[in-house]
Amino acid sequence: MAVHPQTSASGPSANRRFKKVSGVAGVCSPLKIKVKPLLQVTRQDEVLQARAQELQKVQELQQQSAREVGELQGRVAQLEEERARLAEQLRAEAELCAETEETRGRLAARKQELELVVSELEARVGEEEECSRQLQTEKRRLQQHIQELETHLEAEEGARQKLQLEKVTTEAKLKKLGEDLLLLEDQNGKLSKERKLLEERLAEFSSQAAEEEEKVKSLNKLRLKYEATIADMEDRLRKEEKSRQELEKLKRRLDVEGSELQEQMVEQQQRAEELRAQLGRKEEELQVALARTEQEGGARAQLLKSLREAQAGLAEAQEDLEAERAARAKAEKQRRDLGEELEALRSELEDTLDSTNAQQELRSKREQEVTELKKTLEEETRVHEVAVQELRQRHGQALGEMAEQLEQARRSKGAWEKTRLALEAEVSELRTELSNLQTTRQEGEQRRRRLESQLQEVQGRAGDGERARAEATEKLQRAQAELEIVSGALSEAESRAIRLSKELTSTEAQLHDAQELLQEETRAKLTLGSRARALEAEAAGLREQLDEEAAARERAGRELQAAQAQLSEWRRRQEEEAGALEAGEEARRRAAREVEALTQRLAEKTEVVERLERGRRRLQQELDDATVDLEQQRQLVSALEKKQRKFDQLLAEEKAAVLRAVEERERVEAEGREREARALSLTRALEEEQEAREELERQNRALRAELEALLSSKDDVGKSVHELERARRVAEQAANDLRTQVTELEDELTAAEDAKLRLEVTVQALKAQHERDLQGRDEAGEERRRQLAKQLRDAEVERDEERKQRALAVAARKKLEAELEELKAQTVATGQGKEEAVKQLRKMQAQMKELWREVEESRSSREEIFAQNRESEKRLKGLEAEVLRLQEELAASDRARRQAQQERDEMADEVANGSLSKAAILDEKRQLEGRLGQMEEELEEEQSNAELLNDRYRKLLLQVETLTTELSAERSFSAKAESGRQQLERQIQELRGRLGEEDAGARARQKMIIAALESKLAQAEEQLEQESRERILSGKLVRRAEKRLKEVVLQVEEERRVADQLRDQLEKGNLRVKQLKRQLEEAEEEASRAQAVRRRLQHELEDVTEASESMNRELNTLRNRLRRGPLTFTTRSVRQVFRLEEGVVSDEEAAAEEAEPGSGPLPAEPQGSPAAPPQ
């Protein structure tokens, strides 16, 4: 039974005052016996007459003293029983204190272990962050390599288009060379016939040699002009080299800027580490301040205790002094002392409340400062990460722009190289033509004389032909320029379409991730709602408990007032019955007993009030914490809802952007088709112009032939008209033959155009077939994804069923725990102190269980993290192997492309040399076209395979995430089930031990309880077996999930998520460590309170033993006095003694007593009177 120290101090002081009053009474009674014979010398006659009456009264007093001795013996027996009971309680409290000391030691050891675990986790977090940084660098390197491959593929596409243009130009050149070859053969035949005529007219052409020389000079001027243009081209090439060097300088400058940005990132990281160190120092300072406040609180408690003891000693001294001065004011002084003690208790209670409130406010302020520091640190790290991400994006954009500029410079350089080579080829052709002209100048001199007359007629036609040719070349150039623009736009559209498809896949992956995040947030919202409802229920329960405690306090106050009223009533009765000696003595003793009982009850009630006040404060604090937690949860729910709305808005914007990109892609494809149709129409127009040119050349040749025929004739004036008519008819027939040949050529040309169109249609059909094949593959991949999603849904359904079964098992376990709690309440209903000890023990056990559960969870999470790291390393190795394989395939395709380029160069050389025939060239051209188409198809297949691999990679990543979450949930559930089973076993063992310690009188009732418990125990064992079976099933599911998990490839970003999870777990561990520290402090406070209770009980036991010893001494003295003989004193002396004991001696009697000793000498002490004890 716990008693307040002030009230316990008042109990011994009352006992000591009672002993001192009894001692004063014992001293005064022999003095009165010595003084009264002196007074009776003058009144011996009256004494002799009253002796008989006094003898009767003495006999009555002896009987009364015998009854008092019996009452004292009964009281001594009660005190012995009370002492035994207090000794038992002291022993129980000592055992409880030892147990609490043991638990505190275990908690301290556990705290050290947890701190070691936290340090290990921090080291592991550092390693994981380093690994994640390495993986990020590897990812960036791979992305850069992929971008280089894409640029390389774009360059290959541009080279293919240029090869296509060169193919068209080489075909036109081949056609022109064939026509020139036919013309040369015709001219050979004609020149062999006209050689003789040219020899005869050689003299005529000698006059025209000077003109030819002038033409040669003009040709030399043209050559010089071409050489000047070549020099200009070389200057331009030098300028391009300078621009390329400037680009390289810009690249180096950007590299320097990137290094500076990296140094800034390192500085930011150092600042973050410094902030973390400052936070650690602040936490250490906070711990030091908390320890200082605890020390100050302990010192203050010691000072208060010493102050109370000093006040108690001072009050005892004052009470002793007042008792020695005037025993009459004893009762009122006791009442005033009780009132003062009540006031002191109240003031002390208010002081302790103020001090605890101040400490709590200081602690809350420091915790708020720590939380604000943490928030600022988190905000700074978040801002730093955002800045680093922006710098990385800018750096990546700058590198991409530089790469594009370099690629454009390479392309322009290649174009200038090609133009330079073409100009050199034209210069070489001009030189060969110049040499041919020099060789044929002599022949031209002979022919010049004959052709001068016809030259004027032909020049007009040639001018027309030249104009038509110039127009045709201009149209051809425009068509080629438009074709290049169309091909460039088409390639740009294709690149944009590829980029948009990539963005679409990335947005789909983000959408899937966001949907998963949304599901997780909804689950968190539901859990938060359930937790908020539970907190509200707990708050309602706490409010009800507060109301009950307030009602209990009111009842205790009413009982205290009733006790005070009873005390005042007993005092009033005592004052009223002070006249009757025997009744007054009995009433005094009864009142003293009742006063002690009332003081004990008052102490108990004050202790109950104090305990209820502490419980109310604790419940109020818990209610405040619950309300704060509820408010935080509501704010978190509102923040999650805002995030969800923002995410929905972003999702709608992404969908709209995807739709716009798809529409733009379709528009670009339509423009590309229109431009292809326009290019085909321009090529047809070009071919028609070429045919018209050929027709004009044939007419020119026919006219030349006619001119030569006219010149070959003798040009006689007397030629007959008949011969002219015949020549005209022959010329018309030749013209008709030429027309038929032209129509045949036109038919052949239309047939070739039809064949070309058919080839284009077949190419388009092949492209459509390829697209359909790609679509079929996409559909197959989609079907596979749907199957995987179905499997995942089935797994989720199984998981939901397992959760339901788990919830049923948890409900049954809760029901069993409720029944166990009821049984505990029945068993611990024997005493209030024992109930308090059991409650504290329960609280400590719950805290220990919570600690063990958290340790097991941290251990399981650490094992999961290690397993995930091992799996991620395996998957990273698989990814590296896949990247190496793709690089090998790319190298093979590059080798094939180089081989095709080499074959194309060899083909161009063979065409330039003219060693092969036209049919062989066309066959090889077709083979090259087939090879190019095959390479394009292989390239497209590789791209589609890469996209399919990316899709499969993302899907497998999503499966891995779901499986890891399921695995962690199953492991946590199995750990919780195991801890629950162990807890149930411990509770069952405790109940069995407590049932074995019950009294023998309640065995029959407890047999029934034991039977019910055994049945419930059987049910609990069945439930445990069921849970073990469920755990086996969950283990099977876990193994199945692990098997599926081994088949999945994990991407690099998983490491970042693991690092984030580790940070969260580290923060949770820090919070848990703080909570454990707080719980340890509470446990230490409870242990100190238990020690204070134990010391109080020891003080009370010592006071009781002292009171019992004093009572035993008084009893022994009374027995000795009774054993010596009957007492010889008068009624007046007895009355005066009792009046001295009662404290109602008047001033007049005190004056008479002062005057009586001087009346005469002291007589001898009568026999039989007890000897006065020495003062």
PDB file of C-alpha atoms in Angstrom, residues 384-550:
ATOM      1  CA  HIS A 384      20.145  20.323 -53.992  1.00  0.00           C
ATOM      2  CA  GLU A 385      18.875  17.200 -55.769  1.00  0.00           C
ATOM      3  CA  VAL A 386      16.567  19.308 -57.959  1.00  0.00           C
ATOM      4  CA  ALA A 387      19.453  21.656 -58.870  1.00  0.00           C
ATOM      5  CA  VAL A 388      21.729  18.706 -59.652  1.00  0.00           C
ATOM      6  CA  GLN A 389      19.006  17.160 -61.838  1.00  0.00           C
ATOM      7  CA  GLU A 390      18.547  20.436 -63.724  1.00  0.00           C
ATOM      8  CA  LEU A 391      22.305  20.761 -64.241  1.00  0.00           C
ATOM      9  CA  ARG A 392      22.434  17.189 -65.545  1.00  0.00           C
ATOM     10  CA  GLN A 393      19.591  17.902 -67.954  1.00  0.00           C
ATOM     11  CA  ARG A 394      21.298  21.066 -69.196  1.00  0.00           C
ATOM     12  CA  HIS A 395      24.584  19.236 -69.608  1.00  0.00           C
ATOM     13  CA  GLY A 396      22.826  16.450 -71.521  1.00  0.00           C
ATOM     14  CA  GLN A 397      21.046  18.976 -73.763  1.00  0.00           C
ATOM     15  CA  ALA A 398      24.305  20.822 -74.443  1.00  0.00           C
ATOM     16  CA  LEU A 399      26.049  17.539 -75.313  1.00  0.00           C
ATOM     17  CA  GLY A 400      23.147  16.594 -77.618  1.00  0.00           C
ATOM     18  CA  GLU A 401      23.307  19.955 -79.389  1.00  0.00           C
ATOM     19  CA  MET A 402      27.072  19.607 -79.776  1.00  0.00           C
ATOM     20  CA  ALA A 403      26.636  16.110 -81.170  1.00  0.00           C
ATOM     21  CA  GLU A 404      24.050  17.397 -83.661  1.00  0.00           C
ATOM     22  CA  GLN A 405      26.338  20.245 -84.722  1.00  0.00           C
ATOM     23  CA  LEU A 406      29.248  17.827 -85.150  1.00  0.00           C
ATOM     24  CA  GLU A 407      27.032  15.516 -87.175  1.00  0.00           C
ATOM     25  CA  GLN A 408      25.924  18.414 -89.391  1.00  0.00           C
ATOM     26  CA  ALA A 409      29.569  19.438 -89.818  1.00  0.00           C
ATOM     27  CA  ARG A 410      30.459  15.864 -90.805  1.00  0.00           C
ATOM     28  CA  ARG A 411      27.590  15.766 -93.280  1.00  0.00           C
ATOM     29  CA  SER A 412      28.543  19.123 -94.810  1.00  0.00           C
ATOM     30  CA  LYS A 413      32.160  18.002 -95.004  1.00  0.00           C
ATOM     31  CA  GLY A 414      31.089  14.788 -96.762  1.00  0.00           C
ATOM     32  CA  ALA A 415      28.951  16.804 -99.185  1.00  0.00           C
ATOM     33  CA  TRP A 416      31.844  19.162 -99.922  1.00  0.00           C
ATOM     34  CA  GLU A 417      34.139  16.173-100.437  1.00  0.00           C
ATOM     35  CA  LYS A 418      31.676  14.671-102.900  1.00  0.00           C
ATOM     36  CA  THR A 419      31.304  17.973-104.760  1.00  0.00           C
ATOM     37  CA  ARG A 420      35.109  18.326-104.872  1.00  0.00           C
ATOM     38  CA  LEU A 421      35.464  14.813-106.257  1.00  0.00           C
ATOM     39  CA  ALA A 422      32.743  15.516-108.823  1.00  0.00           C
ATOM     40  CA  LEU A 423      34.509  18.727-109.882  1.00  0.00           C
ATOM     41  CA  GLU A 424      37.806  16.876-110.159  1.00  0.00           C
ATOM     42  CA  ALA A 425      36.104  14.235-112.282  1.00  0.00           C
ATOM     43  CA  GLU A 426      34.647  16.943-114.494  1.00  0.00           C
ATOM     44  CA  VAL A 427      38.088  18.600-114.779  1.00  0.00           C
ATOM     45  CA  SER A 428      39.594  15.245-115.809  1.00  0.00           C
ATOM     46  CA  GLU A 429      36.793  14.775-118.324  1.00  0.00           C
ATOM     47  CA  LEU A 430      37.428  18.242-119.677  1.00  0.00           C
ATOM     48  CA  ARG A 431      41.086  17.476-119.978  1.00  0.00           C
ATOM     49  CA  THR A 432      40.374  14.251-121.869  1.00  0.00           C
ATOM     50  CA  GLU A 433      37.929  16.112-124.059  1.00  0.00           C
ATOM     51  CA  LEU A 434      40.587  18.754-124.650  1.00  0.00           C
ATOM     52  CA  SER A 435      43.063  16.075-125.721  1.00  0.00           C
ATOM     53  CA  ASN A 436      40.426  14.521-127.948  1.00  0.00           C
ATOM     54  CA  LEU A 437      39.705  17.893-129.437  1.00  0.00           C
ATOM     55  CA  GLN A 438      43.391  18.408-130.159  1.00  0.00           C
ATOM     56  CA  THR A 439      43.547  15.040-131.853  1.00  0.00           C
ATOM     57  CA  THR A 440      40.431  15.690-133.867  1.00  0.00           C
ATOM     58  CA  ARG A 441      41.287  19.310-134.668  1.00  0.00           C
ATOM     59  CA  GLN A 442      42.871  18.340-137.887  1.00  0.00           C
ATOM     60  CA  GLU A 443      39.837  16.352-138.861  1.00  0.00           C
ATOM     61  CA  GLY A 444      37.617  19.236-137.742  1.00  0.00           C
ATOM     62  CA  GLU A 445      39.526  21.612-139.991  1.00  0.00           C
ATOM     63  CA  GLN A 446      38.636  19.449-142.922  1.00  0.00           C
ATOM     64  CA  ARG A 447      35.022  19.138-141.856  1.00  0.00           C
ATOM     65  CA  ARG A 448      34.666  22.829-140.942  1.00  0.00           C
ATOM     66  CA  ARG A 449      34.658  23.984-144.521  1.00  0.00           C
ATOM     67  CA  ARG A 450      31.805  21.670-145.380  1.00  0.00           C
ATOM     68  CA  LEU A 451      29.708  22.410-142.323  1.00  0.00           C
ATOM     69  CA  GLU A 452      29.922  26.214-142.361  1.00  0.00           C
ATOM     70  CA  SER A 453      27.007  26.507-144.748  1.00  0.00           C
ATOM     71  CA  GLN A 454      24.853  24.165-142.667  1.00  0.00           C
ATOM     72  CA  LEU A 455      26.032  25.489-139.310  1.00  0.00           C
ATOM     73  CA  GLN A 456      23.810  28.535-139.327  1.00  0.00           C
ATOM     74  CA  GLU A 457      20.694  26.406-139.854  1.00  0.00           C
ATOM     75  CA  VAL A 458      21.751  23.938-137.172  1.00  0.00           C
ATOM     76  CA  GLN A 459      22.744  26.639-134.674  1.00  0.00           C
ATOM     77  CA  GLY A 460      19.154  27.811-134.343  1.00  0.00           C
ATOM     78  CA  ARG A 461      17.973  24.297-133.699  1.00  0.00           C
ATOM     79  CA  ALA A 462      20.912  23.669-131.352  1.00  0.00           C
ATOM     80  CA  GLY A 463      20.137  26.852-129.448  1.00  0.00           C
ATOM     81  CA  ASP A 464      16.586  25.660-128.992  1.00  0.00           C
ATOM     82  CA  GLY A 465      17.885  22.290-127.852  1.00  0.00           C
ATOM     83  CA  GLU A 466      20.375  23.914-125.503  1.00  0.00           C
ATOM     84  CA  ARG A 467      17.644  26.050-123.994  1.00  0.00           C
ATOM     85  CA  ALA A 468      15.445  22.966-123.593  1.00  0.00           C
ATOM     86  CA  ARG A 469      18.380  21.079-122.063  1.00  0.00           C
ATOM     87  CA  ALA A 470      19.095  23.956-119.699  1.00  0.00           C
ATOM     88  CA  GLU A 471      15.465  24.044-118.683  1.00  0.00           C
ATOM     89  CA  ALA A 472      15.478  20.287-118.217  1.00  0.00           C
ATOM     90  CA  THR A 473      18.654  20.438-116.107  1.00  0.00           C
ATOM     91  CA  GLU A 474      17.156  23.230-114.042  1.00  0.00           C
ATOM     92  CA  LYS A 475      14.012  21.162-113.548  1.00  0.00           C
ATOM     93  CA  LEU A 476      16.188  18.200-112.674  1.00  0.00           C
ATOM     94  CA  GLN A 477      18.132  20.226-110.128  1.00  0.00           C
ATOM     95  CA  ARG A 478      14.934  21.594-108.626  1.00  0.00           C
ATOM     96  CA  ALA A 479      13.503  18.092-108.490  1.00  0.00           C
ATOM     97  CA  GLN A 480      16.660  16.784-106.872  1.00  0.00           C
ATOM     98  CA  ALA A 481      16.604  19.654-104.343  1.00  0.00           C
ATOM     99  CA  GLU A 482      12.936  18.996-103.596  1.00  0.00           C
ATOM    100  CA  LEU A 483      13.663  15.285-103.350  1.00  0.00           C
ATOM    101  CA  GLU A 484      16.470  15.977-100.871  1.00  0.00           C
ATOM    102  CA  ILE A 485      14.183  18.270 -98.885  1.00  0.00           C
ATOM    103  CA  VAL A 486      11.463  15.605 -98.916  1.00  0.00           C
ATOM    104  CA  SER A 487      13.910  12.881 -97.893  1.00  0.00           C
ATOM    105  CA  GLY A 488      15.292  15.108 -95.124  1.00  0.00           C
ATOM    106  CA  ALA A 489      11.777  15.907 -93.904  1.00  0.00           C
ATOM    107  CA  LEU A 490      10.894  12.223 -94.122  1.00  0.00           C
ATOM    108  CA  SER A 491      13.958  11.217 -92.107  1.00  0.00           C
ATOM    109  CA  GLU A 492      13.194  13.974 -89.616  1.00  0.00           C
ATOM    110  CA  ALA A 493       9.593  12.785 -89.403  1.00  0.00           C
ATOM    111  CA  GLU A 494      10.791   9.206 -88.903  1.00  0.00           C
ATOM    112  CA  SER A 495      13.174  10.328 -86.151  1.00  0.00           C
ATOM    113  CA  ARG A 496      10.400  12.374 -84.563  1.00  0.00           C
ATOM    114  CA  ALA A 497       8.064   9.373 -84.832  1.00  0.00           C
ATOM    115  CA  ILE A 498      10.664   7.154 -83.179  1.00  0.00           C
ATOM    116  CA  ARG A 499      11.216   9.757 -80.485  1.00  0.00           C
ATOM    117  CA  LEU A 500       7.468  10.114 -79.975  1.00  0.00           C
ATOM    118  CA  SER A 501       7.071   6.341 -79.768  1.00  0.00           C
ATOM    119  CA  LYS A 502       9.830   6.257 -77.165  1.00  0.00           C
ATOM    120  CA  GLU A 503       8.145   9.077 -75.273  1.00  0.00           C
ATOM    121  CA  LEU A 504       4.855   7.198 -75.546  1.00  0.00           C
ATOM    122  CA  THR A 505       6.403   4.052 -74.067  1.00  0.00           C
ATOM    123  CA  SER A 506       8.082   6.108 -71.323  1.00  0.00           C
ATOM    124  CA  THR A 507       4.795   7.888 -70.538  1.00  0.00           C
ATOM    125  CA  GLU A 508       3.026   4.532 -70.451  1.00  0.00           C
ATOM    126  CA  ALA A 509       5.631   3.254 -68.007  1.00  0.00           C
ATOM    127  CA  GLN A 510       5.262   6.450 -65.955  1.00  0.00           C
ATOM    128  CA  LEU A 511       1.493   5.989 -66.094  1.00  0.00           C
ATOM    129  CA  HIS A 512       1.832   2.441 -64.830  1.00  0.00           C
ATOM    130  CA  ASP A 513       4.202   3.581 -62.071  1.00  0.00           C
ATOM    131  CA  ALA A 514       1.867   6.407 -61.194  1.00  0.00           C
ATOM    132  CA  GLN A 515      -1.073   3.994 -61.048  1.00  0.00           C
ATOM    133  CA  GLU A 516       0.903   1.793 -58.684  1.00  0.00           C
ATOM    134  CA  LEU A 517       1.783   4.843 -56.609  1.00  0.00           C
ATOM    135  CA  LEU A 518      -1.884   5.804 -56.622  1.00  0.00           C
ATOM    136  CA  GLN A 519      -2.852   2.334 -55.421  1.00  0.00           C
ATOM    137  CA  GLU A 520      -0.203   2.498 -52.710  1.00  0.00           C
ATOM    138  CA  GLU A 521      -1.428   5.943 -51.696  1.00  0.00           C
ATOM    139  CA  THR A 522      -5.028   4.697 -51.576  1.00  0.00           C
ATOM    140  CA  ARG A 523      -3.908   1.778 -49.416  1.00  0.00           C
ATOM    141  CA  ALA A 524      -1.976   4.168 -47.211  1.00  0.00           C
ATOM    142  CA  LYS A 525      -5.034   6.419 -47.090  1.00  0.00           C
ATOM    143  CA  LEU A 526      -7.223   3.489 -46.014  1.00  0.00           C
ATOM    144  CA  THR A 527      -4.723   2.451 -43.365  1.00  0.00           C
ATOM    145  CA  LEU A 528      -4.486   6.036 -42.202  1.00  0.00           C
ATOM    146  CA  GLY A 529      -8.271   6.261 -42.058  1.00  0.00           C
ATOM    147  CA  SER A 530      -8.475   3.064 -40.038  1.00  0.00           C
ATOM    148  CA  ARG A 531      -5.680   4.316 -37.809  1.00  0.00           C
ATOM    149  CA  ALA A 532      -7.475   7.661 -37.423  1.00  0.00           C
ATOM    150  CA  ARG A 533     -10.669   5.836 -36.465  1.00  0.00           C
ATOM    151  CA  ALA A 534      -8.708   3.706 -33.991  1.00  0.00           C
ATOM    152  CA  LEU A 535      -7.099   6.844 -32.577  1.00  0.00           C
ATOM    153  CA  GLU A 536     -10.510   8.484 -32.280  1.00  0.00           C
ATOM    154  CA  ALA A 537     -11.805   5.393 -30.474  1.00  0.00           C
ATOM    155  CA  GLU A 538      -8.769   5.468 -28.188  1.00  0.00           C
ATOM    156  CA  ALA A 539      -9.339   9.183 -27.605  1.00  0.00           C
ATOM    157  CA  ALA A 540     -12.969   8.455 -26.706  1.00  0.00           C
ATOM    158  CA  GLY A 541     -11.827   5.682 -24.364  1.00  0.00           C
ATOM    159  CA  LEU A 542      -9.271   8.015 -22.823  1.00  0.00           C
ATOM    160  CA  ARG A 543     -11.917  10.684 -22.374  1.00  0.00           C
ATOM    161  CA  GLU A 544     -14.187   8.146 -20.694  1.00  0.00           C
ATOM    162  CA  GLN A 545     -11.310   7.052 -18.495  1.00  0.00           C
ATOM    163  CA  LEU A 546     -10.629  10.685 -17.662  1.00  0.00           C
ATOM    164  CA  ASP A 547     -14.278  11.141 -16.767  1.00  0.00           C
ATOM    165  CA  GLU A 548     -14.145   8.027 -14.584  1.00  0.00           C
ATOM    166  CA  GLU A 549     -10.983   9.264 -12.902  1.00  0.00           C
ATOM    167  CA  ALA A 550     -12.582  12.682 -12.357  1.00  0.00           C
TER     168      ALA A 550
END
